[in-house]
């Protein structure tokens, strides 16, 4: 166990007053010292030697702690390099972004720009945005804020939600919440947590990914802190079930992928991603894997666990088989026959080859491939969406070979996907008439800006995680050092504009918390790659063995999954 990042926690006791207005009385938390301060301890059995190692990183003097066991040889060498000024600034800004509720930390604001007089809702705690902050805190050994956040958002999940008198299903998590001070009788005031389920959000967007992020963070909390009591709590187990039941509920759909409206993920404005966008599928798959790990199997949960297993298996087959494109697949699509009416059609979704965009013909490299953005009848959205592809690698939604190919593609198309600032949210941008029709002439989403091909530094931590998983630390280092050389001087923007991410985004907030936290999380992961393995998943062979396709049993047709498995298993 490392000297510096060792987590230690005392569980806060939670007391709830009325609905949505509750206070946390937390007992003292054992905070860990930060990586700049290195403690030398000597005891009977072991001692730690600290010395400055030369020549590892140019920008800072790395300290290395060797833990030496008296009876054995060196057991562990932990890098505790001295932080650069930019990292010190980032930690300070992250701490300054912390939001307190009844005296306890519960999250971080989305952006904290002192010069911004119209922060809209950026002064709120966004569930999705808090994830990199939470990881930075957890990796530094601070669990209290994450635990509080998980428990408070869980309470908000059961809030009665209405949009124009309509109540969406149980299990939704809010997009964001704000701590408000309300006046009581006399001079007294009370703090309340005020959630936004989309009823105030710009465009009234639906919020699919937030429950998924909540589950992913819950698992990360257990893995990093070793405190599994939180996920075992009855209310937390109920929270997991509510989110997953909502996602697994039967609908009108024929596909195992989730059907959602436009703007229901990180891209929360109209960008033509309604249907079955990859980002949602990758986060859905990840949270199903989390659920599979965390749910206590009882008589009450065994049906849900069975449904999770079936869905995992069907979803991974669907995405691996139908979302994948590389040179070979492109050539197949190019020669597709259409209007095939039969069970064994090759062109199952009746894709007309004419829809292959011109840019893609020259763009797709010989080496590498990627998962397309969306798939519907007669529609393949060939845009490359970074978050979905990265989460497919991280969660093993894609095969080991596909994972490698995705990183090869990013490396091969570095100028397009990384350019001057990692990483582009999607490639390419919608332009001209396409932009007008698909975005509804959205001035924030003009070509190569914001969601429409803008570059988002917060994607860096997920890229770092995917690279570490696939043994491509070189790529992650290159991206992180590029970000490090600019982010501080540019005042931590939310996003960058232009085809290569050269300029600070037109309407980008400054001091954006997930930019800061994403950078810090990437730095800590690069220095402690063993921690990264707590956050990703390897291929699950048991799932691949599971064939949920009933066709084979009816004798109508041999299950195509069995035939496909030989190509999938590596
Ligand atoms: C923007 C992003 C969204 C993020 C929010 C707060 O709306 O599209 O993903 O959660 O800002 O930073």
Coordinates of C-alpha atoms and ligand atoms in Angstrom, one line a residue:
X1 CA 0.0 0.0 0.0
X2 CA 1.4 3.4 -0.9
X3 CA 2.4 5.9 1.7
X4 CA 0.8 8.8 0.1
X5 CA -2.5 7.8 -1.4
X6 CA -3.7 5.6 1.3
X7 CA -7.4 6.3 2.0
X8 CA -8.9 6.2 5.4
X9 CA -12.4 7.0 6.3
X10 CA -14.8 7.4 9.1
X11 CA -18.4 7.1 7.9
X12 CA -20.5 10.2 8.2
X13 CA -23.8 9.9 9.9
X14 CA -26.6 11.2 7.8
X15 CA -29.7 12.7 9.3
X16 CA -32.6 13.8 7.1
X17 CA -35.1 16.4 7.9
X18 CA -37.9 17.0 5.4
X19 CA -37.8 16.0 1.8
X20 CA -34.9 17.7 0.0
X21 CA -33.8 19.6 3.0
X22 CA -31.4 17.7 5.1
X23 CA -28.2 18.2 6.8
X24 CA -25.2 16.0 7.1
X25 CA -23.5 15.8 10.5
X26 CA -20.2 14.2 9.7
X27 CA -17.7 12.9 12.1
X28 CA -14.1 13.8 11.6
X29 CA -12.6 12.3 8.5
X30 CA -9.1 11.0 8.5
X31 CA -7.6 13.1 5.8
X32 CA -4.5 12.0 4.1
X33 CA -1.5 14.2 3.6
X34 CA -1.0 15.4 0.1
X35 CA 1.7 14.1 -2.2
X36 CA 4.0 17.1 -1.6
X37 CA 4.6 16.2 2.0
X38 CA 6.4 12.9 2.5
X39 CA 6.5 11.5 5.9
X40 CA 9.5 9.4 6.9
X41 CA 8.5 6.7 9.3
X42 CA 10.7 4.2 11.0
X43 CA 9.5 1.4 13.0
X44 CA 10.6 -2.0 14.0
X45 CA 9.8 -3.8 10.8
X46 CA 10.3 -1.5 8.0
X47 CA 11.4 2.0 7.1
X48 CA 10.9 4.2 4.2
X49 CA 13.8 5.9 2.4
X50 CA 13.3 9.1 0.6
X51 CA 15.6 10.5 -2.1
X52 CA 15.5 12.7 -5.1
X53 CA 15.7 10.8 -8.2
X54 CA 17.4 12.5 -11.2
X55 CA 16.3 12.7 -14.7
X56 CA 12.8 11.2 -14.6
X57 CA 10.7 14.2 -15.5
X58 CA 12.1 17.5 -16.7
X59 CA 9.5 19.7 -15.2
X60 CA 9.8 18.7 -11.5
X61 CA 12.0 17.0 -9.1
X62 CA 10.5 13.6 -8.4
X63 CA 10.7 12.2 -5.0
X64 CA 10.7 8.5 -4.7
X65 CA 9.8 6.6 -1.6
X66 CA 11.1 3.1 -1.3
X67 CA 9.4 0.9 1.3
X68 CA 11.8 -1.6 2.5
X69 CA 10.9 -4.6 4.4
X70 CA 13.5 -5.9 6.9
X71 CA 13.1 -9.5 6.0
X72 CA 12.3 -9.2 2.3
X73 CA 13.9 -7.1 -0.4
X74 CA 12.3 -3.8 -1.6
X75 CA 8.6 -4.4 -1.8
X76 CA 7.4 -1.3 -3.4
X77 CA 8.6 1.9 -4.9
X78 CA 6.1 4.7 -4.9
X79 CA 6.6 7.8 -7.0
X80 CA 5.7 10.9 -5.1
X81 CA 7.2 13.5 -7.5
X82 CA 7.0 17.1 -6.3
X83 CA 4.1 18.9 -7.9
X84 CA 4.6 21.5 -10.6
X85 CA 3.2 25.0 -10.0
X86 CA 0.4 24.3 -12.4
X87 CA -0.7 21.2 -10.4
X88 CA -0.5 23.2 -7.2
X89 CA -2.7 25.8 -8.7
X90 CA -5.2 23.2 -10.0
X91 CA -5.5 21.6 -6.5
X92 CA -6.2 25.0 -5.0
X93 CA -8.8 25.8 -7.6
X94 CA -10.4 22.4 -7.1
X95 CA -10.6 23.0 -3.3
X96 CA -12.0 26.4 -3.9
X97 CA -14.8 24.9 -6.1
X98 CA -16.1 22.7 -3.2
X99 CA -19.7 23.3 -2.2
X100 CA -20.7 22.8 1.4
X101 CA -24.0 21.9 2.8
X102 CA -24.7 22.2 6.5
X103 CA -21.0 22.4 7.0
X104 CA -20.0 19.3 5.0
X105 CA -18.5 19.1 1.5
X106 CA -21.1 17.7 -1.0
X107 CA -19.7 18.5 -4.4
X108 CA -18.0 21.1 -6.7
X109 CA -19.5 23.9 -8.7
X110 CA -19.4 23.5 -12.5
X111 CA -17.4 26.6 -13.0
X112 CA -15.9 29.2 -10.6
X113 CA -15.0 32.2 -12.6
X114 CA -14.9 35.3 -10.4
X115 CA -15.3 37.5 -13.5
X116 CA -18.4 35.8 -14.7
X117 CA -21.5 37.9 -13.7
X118 CA -24.0 35.6 -15.4
X119 CA -23.0 32.1 -14.4
X120 CA -26.5 30.7 -15.4
X121 CA -26.5 27.3 -13.7
X122 CA -22.7 26.8 -13.7
X123 CA -22.7 27.7 -10.1
X124 CA -24.5 24.4 -9.4
X125 CA -23.1 21.0 -8.7
X126 CA -23.5 19.0 -11.9
X127 CA -23.7 15.2 -11.3
X128 CA -21.7 14.4 -14.5
X129 CA -19.2 17.1 -13.9
X130 CA -18.4 16.0 -10.4
X131 CA -17.1 12.6 -11.5
X132 CA -13.5 13.8 -12.3
X133 CA -13.5 15.9 -9.2
X134 CA -14.6 12.9 -7.2
X135 CA -11.8 10.8 -8.7
X136 CA -9.2 13.4 -8.0
X137 CA -10.3 13.6 -4.3
X138 CA -10.5 9.8 -4.0
X139 CA -7.1 9.3 -5.5
X140 CA -5.7 11.8 -3.0
X141 CA -7.3 9.9 -0.2
X142 CA -10.3 12.1 0.5
X143 CA -13.5 10.2 0.5
X144 CA -15.8 12.2 2.6
X145 CA -16.9 14.6 -0.1
X146 CA -17.6 11.7 -2.5
X147 CA -19.6 9.7 0.1
X148 CA -21.7 12.8 0.9
X149 CA -22.3 13.5 -2.7
X150 CA -23.4 9.9 -3.4
X151 CA -25.8 9.9 -0.5
X152 CA -27.3 13.3 -1.1
X153 CA -27.9 12.7 -4.8
X154 CA -29.5 9.4 -3.8
X155 CA -32.0 11.3 -1.7
X156 CA -32.7 13.6 -4.6
X157 CA -33.4 10.6 -6.8
X158 CA -36.6 10.0 -4.9
X159 CA -37.7 13.6 -5.3
X160 CA -41.1 14.0 -6.9
X161 CA -40.2 15.2 -10.4
X162 CA -42.6 17.0 -12.7
X163 CA -42.3 18.9 -16.0
X164 CA -45.6 20.6 -16.9
X165 CA -47.5 18.3 -14.6
X166 CA -46.0 15.1 -16.0
X167 CA -43.9 12.9 -13.8
X168 CA -41.1 10.9 -15.3
X169 CA -40.2 7.4 -14.0
X170 CA -38.7 6.6 -10.7
X171 CA -34.9 6.3 -10.7
X172 CA -34.0 9.5 -12.5
X173 CA -31.1 11.5 -11.0
X174 CA -31.0 15.3 -11.3
X175 CA -28.6 17.0 -13.7
X176 CA -27.5 19.3 -11.0
X177 CA -28.3 20.7 -7.6
X178 CA -27.8 23.9 -5.7
X179 CA -27.5 24.6 -2.0
X180 CA -30.1 27.4 -1.2
X181 CA -30.6 29.2 2.0
X182 CA -34.3 29.7 2.8
X183 CA -35.8 31.8 5.5
X184 CA -37.8 30.2 8.3
X185 CA -39.9 31.9 10.9
X186 CA -38.1 34.7 12.7
X187 CA -34.5 35.3 11.8
X188 CA -33.8 31.6 11.2
X189 CA -32.6 30.2 7.9
X190 CA -32.2 26.7 6.7
X191 CA -30.1 25.2 3.9
X192 CA -31.9 23.1 1.3
X193 CA -30.7 21.1 -1.7
X194 CA -32.6 22.2 -4.8
X195 CA -32.3 19.7 -7.7
X196 CA -32.9 20.4 -11.4
X197 CA -34.2 17.4 -13.2
X198 CA -34.3 19.2 -16.5
X199 CA -37.4 21.2 -15.7
X200 CA -35.3 24.4 -15.7
X201 CA -32.5 23.2 -18.0
X202 CA -32.0 25.0 -21.3
X203 CA -34.1 23.0 -23.8
X204 CA -35.7 20.9 -21.0
X205 CA -33.3 18.0 -22.0
X206 CA -33.8 14.5 -20.6
X207 CA -31.1 13.3 -18.4
X208 CA -30.2 9.7 -19.1
X209 CA -26.6 9.5 -18.2
X210 CA -26.7 10.9 -14.7
X211 CA -27.9 7.8 -13.0
X212 CA -25.3 5.9 -15.0
X213 CA -22.6 8.2 -13.8
X214 CA -23.8 7.9 -10.2
X215 CA -23.5 4.1 -10.3
X216 CA -20.0 4.3 -12.0
X217 CA -18.9 6.6 -9.3
X218 CA -20.3 4.5 -6.5
X219 CA -18.3 1.5 -7.7
X220 CA -15.1 3.7 -8.0
X221 CA -15.7 4.9 -4.4
X222 CA -15.7 1.3 -3.2
X223 CA -12.7 0.2 -5.3
X224 CA -10.5 3.1 -4.4
X225 CA -11.3 3.5 -0.7
X226 CA -11.9 -0.2 0.1
X227 CA -15.1 0.9 1.9
X228 CA -17.8 -1.4 0.5
X229 CA -20.2 -0.7 3.3
X230 CA -21.7 2.3 1.4
X231 CA -22.8 0.2 -1.7
X232 CA -24.1 -2.5 0.7
X233 CA -26.5 -0.1 2.4
X234 CA -30.2 -0.9 1.8
X235 CA -31.0 2.6 0.5
X236 CA -28.0 2.5 -1.8
X237 CA -28.9 -0.9 -3.2
X238 CA -32.4 0.5 -3.8
X239 CA -30.9 3.4 -5.6
X240 CA -28.9 1.1 -7.9
X241 CA -32.0 -1.0 -8.6
X242 CA -34.2 2.1 -9.4
X243 CA -31.6 3.4 -12.0
X244 CA -31.1 0.0 -13.6
X245 CA -34.8 -0.9 -13.6
X246 CA -35.6 2.3 -15.4
X247 CA -33.0 1.6 -18.1
X248 CA -34.0 -2.0 -18.4
X249 CA -37.8 -1.4 -18.6
X250 CA -39.5 -2.8 -21.7
X251 CA -40.4 -0.3 -24.3
X252 CA -41.2 -0.3 -28.0
X253 CA -37.6 -0.9 -29.0
X254 CA -36.2 -3.9 -30.9
X255 CA -32.6 -3.3 -30.1
X256 CA -30.7 -4.0 -26.8
X257 CA -29.3 -0.5 -27.0
X258 CA -31.0 2.3 -25.1
X259 CA -33.3 4.6 -27.1
X260 CA -33.0 8.2 -26.0
X261 CA -33.8 11.7 -27.2
X262 CA -31.4 14.3 -28.5
X263 CA -29.2 16.1 -25.9
X264 CA -29.5 13.4 -23.3
X265 CA -25.8 13.0 -22.5
X266 CA -22.7 15.1 -22.2
X267 CA -23.9 16.7 -25.4
X268 CA -27.0 18.3 -23.9
X269 CA -28.2 20.2 -26.9
X270 CA -29.6 19.3 -30.2
X271 CA -26.8 17.7 -32.2
X272 CA -28.6 14.9 -34.1
X273 CA -27.8 12.2 -31.7
X274 CA -31.3 11.0 -30.8
X275 CA -31.8 7.3 -31.2
X276 CA -29.1 5.0 -29.9
X277 CA -26.0 7.2 -29.4
X278 CA -22.8 5.4 -28.6
X279 CA -22.1 7.5 -25.5
X280 CA -25.3 6.3 -23.8
X281 CA -24.7 2.7 -24.8
X282 CA -21.1 2.7 -23.4
X283 CA -22.2 4.3 -20.1
X284 CA -25.2 2.0 -19.9
X285 CA -22.9 -1.1 -20.4
X286 CA -20.4 0.2 -17.8
X287 CA -23.2 0.8 -15.3
X288 CA -24.7 -2.7 -15.9
X289 CA -21.2 -4.1 -15.2
X290 CA -21.1 -2.0 -12.0
X291 CA -24.6 -3.2 -11.0
X292 CA -23.6 -6.8 -11.6
X293 CA -20.6 -6.4 -9.3
X294 CA -22.4 -4.4 -6.6
X295 CA -25.9 -5.8 -6.3
X296 CA -26.4 -8.2 -3.4
X297 CA -28.1 -11.2 -4.9
X298 CA -31.3 -12.0 -2.9
X299 CA -34.6 -13.4 -3.9
X300 CA -35.7 -9.8 -4.5
X301 CA -32.8 -9.0 -6.8
X302 CA -32.2 -12.2 -8.7
X303 CA -34.5 -11.3 -11.6
X304 CA -32.8 -8.0 -12.0
X305 CA -29.4 -9.7 -12.0
X306 CA -30.6 -12.1 -14.7
X307 CA -31.9 -9.2 -16.8
X308 CA -28.5 -7.4 -16.4
X309 CA -26.6 -10.4 -17.6
X310 CA -28.8 -10.9 -20.6
X311 CA -28.6 -7.3 -21.5
X312 CA -24.8 -7.1 -21.1
X313 CA -24.4 -10.0 -23.4
X314 CA -26.9 -8.8 -26.1
X315 CA -25.6 -5.2 -25.9
X316 CA -21.9 -6.1 -26.4
X317 CA -22.8 -8.3 -29.3
X318 CA -24.9 -5.5 -30.9
X319 CA -22.3 -2.8 -30.5
X320 CA -19.3 -5.0 -31.5
X321 CA -21.0 -6.3 -34.6
X322 CA -23.0 -3.4 -35.9
X323 CA -21.3 -0.2 -34.7
X324 CA -17.8 -1.1 -35.7
X325 CA -16.2 0.4 -38.8
X326 CA -12.7 -0.1 -40.2
X327 CA -11.4 -0.3 -43.8
X328 CA -12.8 -3.8 -44.3
X329 CA -16.2 -3.0 -42.9
X330 CA -16.4 0.2 -44.9
X331 CA -15.8 -1.8 -48.1
X332 CA -18.6 -4.2 -47.1
X333 CA -21.0 -1.3 -46.5
X334 CA -19.9 0.3 -49.8
X335 CA -21.1 -2.8 -51.6
X336 CA -24.2 -3.5 -49.6
X337 CA -27.3 -4.8 -51.3
X338 CA -30.4 -3.1 -50.0
X339 CA -34.1 -4.0 -49.4
X340 CA -33.3 -7.5 -48.1
X341 CA -36.3 -9.1 -46.6
X342 CA -35.1 -12.2 -44.6
X343 CA -33.8 -13.4 -41.3
X344 CA -30.3 -13.8 -42.7
X345 CA -29.9 -10.4 -44.4
X346 CA -26.4 -9.1 -44.5
X347 CA -27.5 -5.5 -44.5
X348 CA -29.8 -5.9 -41.5
X349 CA -30.5 -2.2 -41.0
X350 CA -31.0 -1.5 -44.7
X351 CA -28.2 1.0 -45.0
X352 CA -28.0 2.7 -48.3
X353 CA -24.3 2.9 -49.3
X354 CA -24.9 6.4 -50.7
X355 CA -25.0 7.7 -47.1
X356 CA -21.3 7.0 -46.5
X357 CA -20.0 10.5 -46.2
X358 CA -17.3 11.7 -48.5
X359 CA -15.0 12.8 -45.7
X360 CA -14.9 9.2 -44.4
X361 CA -13.7 7.6 -47.5
X362 CA -10.3 9.4 -47.2
X363 CA -10.3 9.6 -43.4
X364 CA -10.5 6.0 -42.4
X365 CA -7.0 4.8 -41.8
X366 CA -5.6 1.4 -43.0
X367 CA -4.8 0.6 -39.3
X368 CA -7.4 1.3 -36.8
X369 CA -11.1 1.7 -36.6
X370 CA -13.9 3.0 -34.4
X371 CA -17.4 2.7 -33.2
X372 CA -19.9 4.9 -35.1
X373 CA -22.0 7.4 -33.3
X374 CA -25.4 6.0 -33.8
X375 CA -27.3 3.2 -35.6
X376 CA -31.0 3.1 -36.6
X377 CA -32.9 1.6 -39.5
X378 CA -31.4 3.1 -42.7
X379 CA -29.1 5.3 -40.7
X380 CA -25.5 5.1 -39.6
X381 CA -24.1 8.2 -38.0
X382 CA -20.5 7.9 -39.1
X383 CA -19.2 10.7 -36.9
X384 CA -16.5 9.8 -34.4
X385 CA -17.7 10.5 -30.8
X386 CA -14.7 10.5 -28.4
X387 CA -16.5 9.8 -25.1
X388 CA -18.4 6.8 -26.4
X389 CA -15.3 5.3 -27.9
X390 CA -13.2 5.9 -24.8
X391 CA -15.8 4.3 -22.5
X392 CA -16.1 1.4 -24.8
X393 CA -12.4 0.8 -24.3
X394 CA -12.6 1.4 -20.6
X395 CA -15.6 -0.9 -20.0
X396 CA -14.6 -3.6 -22.6
X397 CA -17.8 -3.0 -24.5
X398 CA -15.6 -3.3 -27.6
X399 CA -13.3 -6.3 -28.1
X400 CA -9.6 -6.2 -27.1
X401 CA -8.7 -5.9 -30.9
X402 CA -11.2 -3.1 -31.4
X403 CA -9.9 -1.3 -28.3
X404 CA -6.4 -1.4 -29.8
X405 CA -7.7 -0.2 -33.1
X406 CA -9.6 2.8 -31.5
X407 CA -6.4 4.0 -29.9
X408 CA -4.5 3.4 -33.2
X409 CA -7.1 5.6 -34.9
X410 CA -6.7 8.4 -32.4
X411 CA -2.9 8.2 -32.8
X412 CA -3.2 8.1 -36.6
X413 CA -5.7 11.0 -36.7
X414 CA -3.9 12.9 -33.9
X415 CA -4.3 16.3 -35.7
X416 CA -8.0 15.8 -36.1
X417 CA -8.9 14.4 -32.7
X418 CA -6.2 16.0 -30.4
X419 CA -4.7 18.9 -32.4
X420 CA -3.7 21.7 -30.1
X421 CA -5.9 20.6 -27.2
X422 CA -7.1 17.1 -26.2
X423 CA -9.7 16.1 -27.1
X424 CA -12.3 16.8 -29.7
X425 CA -15.8 15.9 -28.6
X426 CA -16.7 14.6 -32.0
X427 CA -15.3 14.6 -35.5
X428 CA -16.1 16.1 -38.0
X429 CA -18.3 19.1 -37.3
X430 CA -21.6 19.7 -38.9
X431 CA -21.4 22.6 -41.3
X432 CA -23.6 24.8 -43.4
X433 CA -27.0 23.4 -44.3
X434 CA -26.4 20.3 -42.1
X435 CA -25.7 22.5 -39.1
X436 CA -28.8 24.6 -39.9
X437 CA -31.1 21.6 -40.1
X438 CA -29.6 19.3 -37.4
X439 CA -28.7 21.8 -34.7
X440 CA -31.7 24.1 -35.4
X441 CA -29.2 26.9 -36.3
X442 CA -27.7 26.8 -32.8
X443 CA -25.2 29.7 -32.5
X444 CA -23.4 28.0 -29.7
X445 CA -22.9 24.9 -31.7
X446 CA -21.4 26.4 -34.9
X447 CA -18.9 24.3 -36.7
X448 CA -15.8 23.3 -34.7
X449 CA -17.2 24.9 -31.5
X450 CA -18.7 23.6 -28.3
X451 CA -20.4 20.2 -28.9
X452 CA -20.0 20.5 -32.6
X453 CA -16.4 19.5 -33.0
X454 CA -15.1 21.6 -30.1
X455 CA -12.2 20.3 -27.9
X456 CA -12.9 19.4 -24.3
X457 CA -10.0 19.0 -21.9
X458 CA -12.2 17.1 -19.5
X459 CA -12.1 14.2 -21.9
X460 CA -8.4 13.9 -21.0
X461 CA -8.8 11.7 -17.9
X462 CA -10.9 9.2 -19.8
X463 CA -8.3 9.1 -22.6
X464 CA -5.6 8.6 -20.0
X465 CA -7.5 5.7 -18.4
X466 CA -8.1 4.0 -21.8
X467 CA -4.4 4.5 -22.7
X468 CA -3.2 3.0 -19.4
X469 CA -5.6 0.0 -19.9
X470 CA -4.2 -0.6 -23.4
X471 CA -0.6 -0.1 -22.5
X472 CA -0.4 3.2 -24.5
X473 CA 0.9 5.4 -21.8
X474 CA 3.0 7.2 -24.4
X475 CA -0.1 8.6 -26.0
X476 CA -1.6 9.7 -22.7
X477 CA 1.6 11.5 -21.7
X478 CA 1.8 13.3 -24.9
X479 CA -1.8 14.6 -24.5
X480 CA -1.4 15.5 -20.9
X481 CA 1.8 17.4 -21.4
X482 CA 0.1 19.4 -24.2
X483 CA -2.8 20.2 -21.9
X484 CA -0.4 21.1 -19.1
X485 CA 1.4 23.6 -21.2
X486 CA -1.8 25.6 -21.9
X487 CA -4.6 25.1 -19.5
X488 CA -3.3 27.2 -16.6
X489 CA -2.3 30.1 -18.8
X490 CA -5.7 30.0 -20.6
X491 CA -7.5 29.9 -17.2
X492 CA -8.9 26.4 -17.4
X493 CA -11.5 26.8 -20.2
X494 CA -14.5 24.6 -20.6
X495 CA -13.7 24.0 -24.3
X496 CA -11.7 25.1 -27.3
X497 CA -12.8 26.0 -30.8
X498 CA -11.5 25.6 -34.4
X499 CA -10.7 22.5 -36.4
X500 CA -7.5 21.9 -34.4
X501 CA -8.6 23.3 -31.0
X502 CA -6.4 26.4 -31.3
X503 CA -8.6 29.1 -29.6
X504 CA -10.4 29.2 -26.3
X505 CA -14.1 28.5 -26.9
X506 CA -16.2 31.4 -28.0
X507 CA -18.6 31.1 -25.1
X508 CA -16.4 28.8 -22.9
X509 CA -16.6 29.3 -19.2
X510 CA -13.2 29.9 -17.5
X511 CA -12.1 28.0 -14.3
X512 CA -14.3 25.1 -15.4
X513 CA -14.0 22.5 -12.6
X514 CA -14.1 19.4 -14.7
X515 CA -11.3 20.8 -16.9
X516 CA -9.2 21.2 -13.7
X517 CA -10.2 17.9 -12.1
X518 CA -9.8 16.0 -15.4
X519 CA -6.2 17.3 -15.7
X520 CA -5.4 16.4 -12.0
X521 CA -7.0 12.9 -12.3
X522 CA -4.9 12.3 -15.4
X523 CA -1.7 13.3 -13.7
X524 CA -2.4 11.1 -10.7
X525 CA -3.3 8.1 -12.8
X526 CA -0.2 8.5 -14.9
X527 CA 1.9 8.5 -11.8
X528 CA 0.0 5.6 -10.3
X529 CA -1.1 3.4 -13.2
X530 CA -2.0 0.6 -10.8
X531 CA -4.8 2.8 -9.5
X532 CA -6.2 3.0 -13.0
X533 CA -6.9 -0.7 -13.0
X534 CA -9.5 0.0 -10.3
X535 CA -11.4 2.0 -12.7
X536 CA -11.6 -0.1 -15.9
X537 CA -12.9 -3.6 -16.8
X538 CA -11.2 -6.4 -18.6
X539 CA -13.0 -8.7 -21.1
X540 CA -15.7 -10.8 -19.3
X541 CA -15.5 -14.2 -21.0
X542 CA -18.4 -15.5 -18.9
X543 CA -20.6 -12.9 -20.5
X544 CA -19.5 -13.9 -24.0
X545 CA -20.4 -17.5 -23.4
X546 CA -23.9 -16.5 -22.5
X547 CA -26.2 -16.7 -25.5
X548 CA -29.5 -15.1 -25.0
X549 CA -30.7 -15.5 -28.5
X550 CA -33.8 -17.6 -28.6
X551 CA -33.6 -18.2 -32.3
X552 CA -31.3 -21.2 -32.0
X553 CA -33.9 -22.9 -29.8
X554 CA -36.8 -22.3 -32.2
X555 CA -34.9 -24.0 -35.0
X556 CA -35.8 -21.2 -37.3
X557 CA -32.3 -20.0 -37.7
X558 CA -28.9 -20.7 -36.2
X559 CA -28.0 -18.1 -33.7
X560 CA -25.7 -15.6 -35.5
X561 CA -24.0 -14.8 -32.3
X562 CA -22.4 -18.2 -32.0
X563 CA -20.9 -17.8 -35.5
X564 CA -19.7 -14.3 -34.7
X565 CA -18.1 -15.3 -31.4
X566 CA -15.1 -16.7 -33.1
X567 CA -14.3 -13.3 -34.5
X568 CA -15.1 -11.6 -31.2
X569 CA -13.1 -13.6 -28.8
X570 CA -9.4 -12.7 -29.0
Ligands
LIG1 C1 -22.6 21.9 -20.6 C2 -22.2 20.5 -21.1 C3 -22.6 19.5 -20.0 C4 -22.1 19.9 -18.7 C5 -22.5 21.3 -18.3 C6 -21.9 21.8 -17.0 O1 -24.0 22.0 -20.7 O2 -22.7 20.2 -22.3 O3 -22.2 18.2 -20.4 O4 -22.5 19.0 -17.7 O5 -22.2 22.2 -19.3 O6 -20.5 22.0 -17.2

